[in-house]
PDB file of C-alpha atoms in Angstrom:
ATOM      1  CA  UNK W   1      26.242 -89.827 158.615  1.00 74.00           C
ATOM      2  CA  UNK W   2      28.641 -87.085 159.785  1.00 82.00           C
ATOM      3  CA  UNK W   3      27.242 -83.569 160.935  1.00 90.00           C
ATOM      4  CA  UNK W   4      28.423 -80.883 162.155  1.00 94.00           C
ATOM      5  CA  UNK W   5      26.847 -78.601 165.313  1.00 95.00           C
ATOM      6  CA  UNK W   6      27.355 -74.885 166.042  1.00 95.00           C
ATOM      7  CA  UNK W   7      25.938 -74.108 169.108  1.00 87.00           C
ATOM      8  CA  UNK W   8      25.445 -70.532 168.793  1.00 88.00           C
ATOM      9  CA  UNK W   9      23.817 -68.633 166.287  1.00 92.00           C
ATOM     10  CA  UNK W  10      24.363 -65.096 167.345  1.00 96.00           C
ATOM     11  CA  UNK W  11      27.153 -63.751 169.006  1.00 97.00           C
ATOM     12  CA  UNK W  12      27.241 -60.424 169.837  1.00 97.00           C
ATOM     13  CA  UNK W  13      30.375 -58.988 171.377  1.00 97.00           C
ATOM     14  CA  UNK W  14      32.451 -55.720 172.129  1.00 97.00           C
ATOM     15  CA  UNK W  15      35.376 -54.811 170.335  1.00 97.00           C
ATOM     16  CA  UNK W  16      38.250 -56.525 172.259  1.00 97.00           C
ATOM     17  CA  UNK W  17      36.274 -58.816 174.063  1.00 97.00           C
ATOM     18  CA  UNK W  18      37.344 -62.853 173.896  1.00 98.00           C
ATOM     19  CA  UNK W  19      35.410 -64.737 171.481  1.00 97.00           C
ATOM     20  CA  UNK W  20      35.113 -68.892 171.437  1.00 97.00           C
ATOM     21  CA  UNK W  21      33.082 -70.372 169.028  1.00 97.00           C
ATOM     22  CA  UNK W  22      31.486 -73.584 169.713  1.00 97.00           C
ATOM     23  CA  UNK W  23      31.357 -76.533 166.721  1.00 97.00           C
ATOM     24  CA  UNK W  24      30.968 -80.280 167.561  1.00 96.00           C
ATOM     25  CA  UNK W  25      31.260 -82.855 164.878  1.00 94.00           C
ATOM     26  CA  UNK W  26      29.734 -86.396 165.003  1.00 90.00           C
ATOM     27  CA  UNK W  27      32.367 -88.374 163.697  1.00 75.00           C
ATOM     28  CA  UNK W  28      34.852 -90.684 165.687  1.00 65.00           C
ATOM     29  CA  UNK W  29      37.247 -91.932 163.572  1.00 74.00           C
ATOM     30  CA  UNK W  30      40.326 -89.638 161.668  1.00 80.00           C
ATOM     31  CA  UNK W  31      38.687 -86.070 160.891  1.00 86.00           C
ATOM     32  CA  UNK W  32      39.455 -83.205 159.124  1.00 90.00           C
ATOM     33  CA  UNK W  33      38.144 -79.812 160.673  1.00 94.00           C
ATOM     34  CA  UNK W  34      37.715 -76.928 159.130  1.00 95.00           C
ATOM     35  CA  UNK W  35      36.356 -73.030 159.971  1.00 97.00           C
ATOM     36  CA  UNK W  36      35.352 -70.670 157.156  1.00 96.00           C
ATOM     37  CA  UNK W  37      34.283 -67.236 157.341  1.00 95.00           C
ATOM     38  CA  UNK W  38      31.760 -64.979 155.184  1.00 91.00           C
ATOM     39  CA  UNK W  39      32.688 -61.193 155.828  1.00 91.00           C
ATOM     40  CA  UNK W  40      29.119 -59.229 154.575  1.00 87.00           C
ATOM     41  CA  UNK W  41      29.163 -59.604 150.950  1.00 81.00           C
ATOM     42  CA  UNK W  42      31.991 -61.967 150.290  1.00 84.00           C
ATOM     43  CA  UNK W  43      32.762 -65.511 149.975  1.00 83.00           C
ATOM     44  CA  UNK W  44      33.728 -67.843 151.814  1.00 90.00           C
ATOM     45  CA  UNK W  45      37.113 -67.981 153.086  1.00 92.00           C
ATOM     46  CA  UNK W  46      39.115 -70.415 154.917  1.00 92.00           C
ATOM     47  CA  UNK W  47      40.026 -69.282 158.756  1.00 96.00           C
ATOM     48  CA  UNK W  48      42.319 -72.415 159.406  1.00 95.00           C
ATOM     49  CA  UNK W  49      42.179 -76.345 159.061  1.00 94.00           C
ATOM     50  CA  UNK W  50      43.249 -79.282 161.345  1.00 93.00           C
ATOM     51  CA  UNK W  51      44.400 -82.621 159.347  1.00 89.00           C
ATOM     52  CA  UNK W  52      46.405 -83.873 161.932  1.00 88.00           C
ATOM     53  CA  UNK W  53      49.420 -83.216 164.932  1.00 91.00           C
ATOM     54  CA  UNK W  54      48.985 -80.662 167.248  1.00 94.00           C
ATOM     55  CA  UNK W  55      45.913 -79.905 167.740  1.00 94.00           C
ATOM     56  CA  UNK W  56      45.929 -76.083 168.677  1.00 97.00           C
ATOM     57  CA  UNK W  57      45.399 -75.063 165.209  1.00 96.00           C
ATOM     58  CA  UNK W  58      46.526 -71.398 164.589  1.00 97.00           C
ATOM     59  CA  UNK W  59      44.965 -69.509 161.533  1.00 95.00           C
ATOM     60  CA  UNK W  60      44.565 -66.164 160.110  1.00 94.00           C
ATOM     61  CA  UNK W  61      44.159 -62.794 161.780  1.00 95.00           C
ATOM     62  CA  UNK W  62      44.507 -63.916 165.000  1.00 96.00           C
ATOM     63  CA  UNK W  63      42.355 -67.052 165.263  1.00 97.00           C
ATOM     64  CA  UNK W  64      42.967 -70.060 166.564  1.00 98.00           C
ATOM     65  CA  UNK W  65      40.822 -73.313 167.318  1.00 98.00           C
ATOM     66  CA  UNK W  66      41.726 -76.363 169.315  1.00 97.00           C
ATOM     67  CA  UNK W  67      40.948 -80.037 168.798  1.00 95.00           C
ATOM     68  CA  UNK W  68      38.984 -82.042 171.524  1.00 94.00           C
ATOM     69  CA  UNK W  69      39.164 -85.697 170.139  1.00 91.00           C
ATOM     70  CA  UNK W  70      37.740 -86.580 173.603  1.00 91.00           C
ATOM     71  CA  UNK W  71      34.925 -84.541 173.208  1.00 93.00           C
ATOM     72  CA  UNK W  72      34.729 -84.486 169.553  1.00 94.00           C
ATOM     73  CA  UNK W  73      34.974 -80.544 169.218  1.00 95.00           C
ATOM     74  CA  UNK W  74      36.892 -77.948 167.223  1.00 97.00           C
ATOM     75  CA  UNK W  75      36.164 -74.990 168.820  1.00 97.00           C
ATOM     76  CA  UNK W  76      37.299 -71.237 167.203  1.00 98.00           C
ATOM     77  CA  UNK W  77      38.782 -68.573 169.718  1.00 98.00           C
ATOM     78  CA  UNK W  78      40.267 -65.284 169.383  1.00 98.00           C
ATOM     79  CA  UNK W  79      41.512 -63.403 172.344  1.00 97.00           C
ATOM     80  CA  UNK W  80      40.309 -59.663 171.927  1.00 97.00           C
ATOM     81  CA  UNK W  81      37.704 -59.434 168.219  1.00 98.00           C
ATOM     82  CA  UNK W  82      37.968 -56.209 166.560  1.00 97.00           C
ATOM     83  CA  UNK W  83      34.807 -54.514 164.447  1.00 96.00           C
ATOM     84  CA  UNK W  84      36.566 -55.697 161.385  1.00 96.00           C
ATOM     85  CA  UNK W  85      35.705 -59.594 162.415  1.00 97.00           C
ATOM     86  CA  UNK W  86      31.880 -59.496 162.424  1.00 97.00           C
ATOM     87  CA  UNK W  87      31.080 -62.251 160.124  1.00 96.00           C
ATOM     88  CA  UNK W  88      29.369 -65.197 159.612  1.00 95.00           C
ATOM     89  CA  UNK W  89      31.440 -68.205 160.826  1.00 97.00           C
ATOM     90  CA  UNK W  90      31.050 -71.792 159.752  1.00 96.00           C
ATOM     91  CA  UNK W  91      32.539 -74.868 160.866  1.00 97.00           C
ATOM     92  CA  UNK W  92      32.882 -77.916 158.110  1.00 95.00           C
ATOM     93  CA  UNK W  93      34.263 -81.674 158.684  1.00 93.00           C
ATOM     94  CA  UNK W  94      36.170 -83.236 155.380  1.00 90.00           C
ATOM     95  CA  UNK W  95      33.780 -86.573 154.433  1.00 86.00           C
ATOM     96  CA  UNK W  96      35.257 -89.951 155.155  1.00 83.00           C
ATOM     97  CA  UNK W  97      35.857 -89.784 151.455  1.00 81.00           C
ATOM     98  CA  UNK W  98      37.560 -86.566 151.562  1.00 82.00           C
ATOM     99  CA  UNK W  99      34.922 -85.228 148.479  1.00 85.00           C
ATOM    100  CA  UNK W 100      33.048 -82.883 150.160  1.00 90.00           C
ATOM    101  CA  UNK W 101      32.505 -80.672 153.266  1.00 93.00           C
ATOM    102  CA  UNK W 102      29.781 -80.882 155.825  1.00 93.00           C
ATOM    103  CA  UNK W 103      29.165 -77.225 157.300  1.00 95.00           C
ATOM    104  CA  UNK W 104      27.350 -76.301 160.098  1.00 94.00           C
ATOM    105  CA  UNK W 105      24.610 -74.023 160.645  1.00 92.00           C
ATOM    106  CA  UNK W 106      26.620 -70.927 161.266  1.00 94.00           C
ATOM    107  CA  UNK W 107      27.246 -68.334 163.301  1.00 96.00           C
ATOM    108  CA  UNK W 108      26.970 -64.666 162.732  1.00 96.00           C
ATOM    109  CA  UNK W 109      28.962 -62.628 164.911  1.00 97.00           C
ATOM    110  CA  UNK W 110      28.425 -59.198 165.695  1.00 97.00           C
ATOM    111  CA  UNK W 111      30.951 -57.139 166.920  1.00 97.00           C
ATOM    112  CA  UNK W 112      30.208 -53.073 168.253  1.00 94.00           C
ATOM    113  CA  UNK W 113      32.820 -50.719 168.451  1.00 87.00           C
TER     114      UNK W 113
ATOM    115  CA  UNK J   1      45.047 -63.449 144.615  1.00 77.00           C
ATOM    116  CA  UNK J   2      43.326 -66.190 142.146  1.00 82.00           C
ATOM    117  CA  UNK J   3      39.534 -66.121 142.872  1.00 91.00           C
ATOM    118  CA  UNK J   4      36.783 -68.105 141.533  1.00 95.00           C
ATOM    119  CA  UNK J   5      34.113 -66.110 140.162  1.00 95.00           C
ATOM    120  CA  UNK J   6      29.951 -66.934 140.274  1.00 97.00           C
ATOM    121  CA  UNK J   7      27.706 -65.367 137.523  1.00 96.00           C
ATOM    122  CA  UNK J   8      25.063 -64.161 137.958  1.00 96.00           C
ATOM    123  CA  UNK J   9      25.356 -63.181 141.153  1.00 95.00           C
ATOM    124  CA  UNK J  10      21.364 -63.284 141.375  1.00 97.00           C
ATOM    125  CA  UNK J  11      19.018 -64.955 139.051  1.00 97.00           C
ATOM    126  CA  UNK J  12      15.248 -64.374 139.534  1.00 98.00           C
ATOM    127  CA  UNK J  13      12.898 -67.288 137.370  1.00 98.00           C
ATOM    128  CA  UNK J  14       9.799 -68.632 137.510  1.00 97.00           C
ATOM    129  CA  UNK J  15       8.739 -72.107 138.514  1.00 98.00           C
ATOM    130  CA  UNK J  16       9.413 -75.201 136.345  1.00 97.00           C
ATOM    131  CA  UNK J  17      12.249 -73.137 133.725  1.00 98.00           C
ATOM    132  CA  UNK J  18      15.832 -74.244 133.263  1.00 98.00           C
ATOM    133  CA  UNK J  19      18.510 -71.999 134.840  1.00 98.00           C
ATOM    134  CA  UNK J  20      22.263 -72.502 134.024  1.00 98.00           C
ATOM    135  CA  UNK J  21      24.556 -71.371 137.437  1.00 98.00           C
ATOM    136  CA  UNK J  22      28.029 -70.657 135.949  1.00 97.00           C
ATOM    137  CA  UNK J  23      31.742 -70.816 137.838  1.00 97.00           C
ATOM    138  CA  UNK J  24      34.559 -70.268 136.860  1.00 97.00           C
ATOM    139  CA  UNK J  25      37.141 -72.157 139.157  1.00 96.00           C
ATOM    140  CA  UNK J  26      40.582 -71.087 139.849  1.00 94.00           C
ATOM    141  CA  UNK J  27      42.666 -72.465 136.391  1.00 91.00           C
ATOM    142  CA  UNK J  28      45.023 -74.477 138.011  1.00 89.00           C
ATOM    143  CA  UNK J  29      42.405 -76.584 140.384  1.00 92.00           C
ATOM    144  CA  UNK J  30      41.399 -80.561 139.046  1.00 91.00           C
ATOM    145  CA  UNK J  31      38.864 -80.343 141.656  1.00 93.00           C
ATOM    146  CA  UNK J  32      35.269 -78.614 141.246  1.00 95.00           C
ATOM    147  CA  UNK J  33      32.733 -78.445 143.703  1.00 96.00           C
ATOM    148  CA  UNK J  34      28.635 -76.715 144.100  1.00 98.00           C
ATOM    149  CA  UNK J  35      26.813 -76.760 147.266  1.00 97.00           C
ATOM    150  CA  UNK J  36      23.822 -74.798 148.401  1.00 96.00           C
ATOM    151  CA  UNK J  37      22.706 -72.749 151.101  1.00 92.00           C
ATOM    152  CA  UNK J  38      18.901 -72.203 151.431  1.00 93.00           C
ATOM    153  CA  UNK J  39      17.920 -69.051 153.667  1.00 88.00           C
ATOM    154  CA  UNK J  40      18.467 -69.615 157.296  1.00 82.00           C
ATOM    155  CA  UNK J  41      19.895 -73.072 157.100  1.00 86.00           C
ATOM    156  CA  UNK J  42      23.530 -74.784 156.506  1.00 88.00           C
ATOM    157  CA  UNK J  43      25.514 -74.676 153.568  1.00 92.00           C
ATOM    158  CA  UNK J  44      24.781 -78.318 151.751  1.00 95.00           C
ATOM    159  CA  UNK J  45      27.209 -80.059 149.720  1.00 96.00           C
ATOM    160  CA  UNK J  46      25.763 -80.886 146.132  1.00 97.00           C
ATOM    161  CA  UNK J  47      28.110 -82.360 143.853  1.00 97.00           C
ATOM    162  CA  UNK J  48      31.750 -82.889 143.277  1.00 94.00           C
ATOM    163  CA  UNK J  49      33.398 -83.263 139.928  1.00 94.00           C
ATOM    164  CA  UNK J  50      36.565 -84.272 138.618  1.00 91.00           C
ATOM    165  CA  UNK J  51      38.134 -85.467 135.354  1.00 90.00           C
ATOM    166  CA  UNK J  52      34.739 -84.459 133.241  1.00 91.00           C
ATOM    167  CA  UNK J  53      32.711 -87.010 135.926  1.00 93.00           C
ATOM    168  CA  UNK J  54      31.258 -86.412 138.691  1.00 95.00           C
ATOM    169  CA  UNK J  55      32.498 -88.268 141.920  1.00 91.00           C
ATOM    170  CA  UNK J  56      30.403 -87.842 144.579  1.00 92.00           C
ATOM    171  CA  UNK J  57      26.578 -86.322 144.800  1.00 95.00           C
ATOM    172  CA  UNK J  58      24.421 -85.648 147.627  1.00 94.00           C
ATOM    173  CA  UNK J  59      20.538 -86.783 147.817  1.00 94.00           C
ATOM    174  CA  UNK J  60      19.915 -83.235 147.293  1.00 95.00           C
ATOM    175  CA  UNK J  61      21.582 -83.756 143.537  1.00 96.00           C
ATOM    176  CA  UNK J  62      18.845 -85.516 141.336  1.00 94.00           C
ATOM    177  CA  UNK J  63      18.057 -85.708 138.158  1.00 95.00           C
ATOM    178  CA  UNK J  64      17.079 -82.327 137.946  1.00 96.00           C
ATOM    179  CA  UNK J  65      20.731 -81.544 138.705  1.00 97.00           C
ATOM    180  CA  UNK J  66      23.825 -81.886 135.886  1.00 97.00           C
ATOM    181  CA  UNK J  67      27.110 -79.805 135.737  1.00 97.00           C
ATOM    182  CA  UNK J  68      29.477 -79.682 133.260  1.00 95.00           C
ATOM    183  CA  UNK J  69      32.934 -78.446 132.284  1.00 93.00           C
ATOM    184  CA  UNK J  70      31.969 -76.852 128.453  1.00 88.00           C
ATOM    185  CA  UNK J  71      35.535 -75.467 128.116  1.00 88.00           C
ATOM    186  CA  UNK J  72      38.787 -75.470 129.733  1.00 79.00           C
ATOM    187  CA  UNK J  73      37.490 -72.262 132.605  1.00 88.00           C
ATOM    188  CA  UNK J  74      33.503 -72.635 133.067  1.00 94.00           C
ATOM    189  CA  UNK J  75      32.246 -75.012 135.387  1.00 96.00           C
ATOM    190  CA  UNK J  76      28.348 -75.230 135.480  1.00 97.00           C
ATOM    191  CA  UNK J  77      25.079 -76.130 137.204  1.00 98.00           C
ATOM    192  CA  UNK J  78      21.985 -76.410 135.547  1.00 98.00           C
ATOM    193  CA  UNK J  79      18.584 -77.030 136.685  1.00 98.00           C
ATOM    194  CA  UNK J  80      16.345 -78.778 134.651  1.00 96.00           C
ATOM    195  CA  UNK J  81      13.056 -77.743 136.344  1.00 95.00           C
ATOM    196  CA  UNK J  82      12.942 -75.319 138.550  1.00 97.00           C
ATOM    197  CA  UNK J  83      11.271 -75.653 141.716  1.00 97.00           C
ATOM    198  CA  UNK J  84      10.284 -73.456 144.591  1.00 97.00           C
ATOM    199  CA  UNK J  85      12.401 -75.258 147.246  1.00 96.00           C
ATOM    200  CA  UNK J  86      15.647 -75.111 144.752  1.00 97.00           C
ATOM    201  CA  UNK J  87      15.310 -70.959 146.302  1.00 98.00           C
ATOM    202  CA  UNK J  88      18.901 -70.580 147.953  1.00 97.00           C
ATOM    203  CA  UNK J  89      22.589 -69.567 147.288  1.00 95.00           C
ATOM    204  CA  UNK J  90      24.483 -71.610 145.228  1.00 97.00           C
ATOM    205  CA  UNK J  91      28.246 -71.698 145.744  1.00 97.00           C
ATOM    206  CA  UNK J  92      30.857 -73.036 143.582  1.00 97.00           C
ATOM    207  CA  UNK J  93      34.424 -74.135 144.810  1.00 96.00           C
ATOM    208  CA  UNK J  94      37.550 -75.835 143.474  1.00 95.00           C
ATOM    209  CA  UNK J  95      40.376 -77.186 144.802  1.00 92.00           C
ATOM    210  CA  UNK J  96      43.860 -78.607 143.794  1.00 89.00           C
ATOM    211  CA  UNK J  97      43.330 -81.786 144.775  1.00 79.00           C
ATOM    212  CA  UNK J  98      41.052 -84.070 146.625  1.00 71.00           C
ATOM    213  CA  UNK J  99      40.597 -84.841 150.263  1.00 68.00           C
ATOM    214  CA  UNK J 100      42.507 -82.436 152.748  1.00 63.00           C
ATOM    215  CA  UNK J 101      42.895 -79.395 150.977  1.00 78.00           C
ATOM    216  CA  UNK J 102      41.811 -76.406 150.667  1.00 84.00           C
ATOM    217  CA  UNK J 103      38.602 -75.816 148.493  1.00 91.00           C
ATOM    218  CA  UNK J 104      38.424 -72.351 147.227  1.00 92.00           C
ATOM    219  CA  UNK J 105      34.668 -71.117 147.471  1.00 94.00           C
ATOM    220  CA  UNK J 106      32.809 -68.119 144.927  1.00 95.00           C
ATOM    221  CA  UNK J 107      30.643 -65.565 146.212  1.00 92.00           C
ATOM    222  CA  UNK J 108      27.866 -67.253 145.610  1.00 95.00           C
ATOM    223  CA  UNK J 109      24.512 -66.968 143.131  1.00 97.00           C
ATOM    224  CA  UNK J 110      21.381 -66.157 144.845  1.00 96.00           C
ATOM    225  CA  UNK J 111      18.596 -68.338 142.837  1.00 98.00           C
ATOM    226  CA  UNK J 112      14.829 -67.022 143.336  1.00 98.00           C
ATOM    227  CA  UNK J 113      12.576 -68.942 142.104  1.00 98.00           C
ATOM    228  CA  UNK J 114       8.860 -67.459 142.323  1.00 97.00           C
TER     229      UNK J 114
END
């Protein structure tokens, strides 16, 4: 079965440090990648998605995650993290089926100005 | 922006009573979606549902589990039973289609069940 690993559960960072995000998936064949984040108190909303091409994915405020086939990971980055970003973050594969994600454990992110 | 919305956004019952989770998915999404997220661990897909049928279901999703589509905007998931271990945050989603896009999540109902 496909699963999904983040390898850190709590980040905690100062406000323009770097930030990368580690997720490993267990799947080789075609995948679909996804991250998602949960501000405090909101839902969960897509950061960006990889289906296919060039795998330096670029998202939303300033993230971006790249695609290791070779080493079957999808890890998030963002150069310099404001207050604003601390969040949970969770990385999801599509299922072969394409019917339903498979998330990862999550990782919160804490960010001090 | 179109959002889907979650009531209640936390429901307290006691063991071994019937709860009813409603969504409301965004109106123009076919697809329709509930997974789980007990404290501490990952989010768990549940069910997916399309058409009035379901099309895929997790282990998690037995007979204790149904959803439904009562109308043209509610999408629901009740529990039959309640048990301690059903305890988590229940999420609905929808999406426009199937496969690689987007699925649109809720904020989520927090089920307690004592």
């Amino acid at each position: 079965a496909q699963s999904v690993s983040q390898h850190n559960h709590h980040v905690i960072l100062s406000e323009a440090a770097s930030l990368e995000l580690g997720c490993n998936y267990s799947y080789g064949g075609t995948v679909n990648l996804f991250w998602y984040v949960q501000y405090p108190g909101q839902h969960l909303q897509l950061l960006l998605k990889y289906f296919s091409g060039d795998p330096l994915v670029k998202g939303i405020k300033g993230f971006e995650a790249e695609f290791i086939k070779s080493k079957f990971s999808f890890n998030l980055r963002k150069p310099s993290v404001q207050w604003s970003d601390t969040a949970e973050y969770f990385c999801a594969v599509m299922n072969q089926a394409g019917t339903a994600l498979i998330f990862g454990k999550g990782t919160t992110l804490s960010v001090s100005s | 922006e179109p959002e889907v919305t979650q009531t209640p956004s936390h429901q307290v019952t006691q063991m071994g009573q019937e709860v009813i989770l409603r969504c409301v998915p965004i109106s123009n999404h076919l697809y329709f979606y509930w997974y789980r997220q007990i404290l501490g661990q990952k989010v768990e897909f549940l069910v997916s549902f399309y058409n009035n049928e379901i099309s895929e279901k997790s282990e998690i999703f037995d007979d204790q589990f149904s959803v439904e589509r009562p109308d043209g905007s509610n999408f629901t998931l009740k529990i039959r039973s309640t048990k301690l271990e059903d305890s988590a945050m229940y999420f609905c989603a929808s999406s426009e289609r199937e496969g690689y896009y987007e699925q649109y999540f809720g904020p989520g109902t927090r089920l307690t069940v004592t």
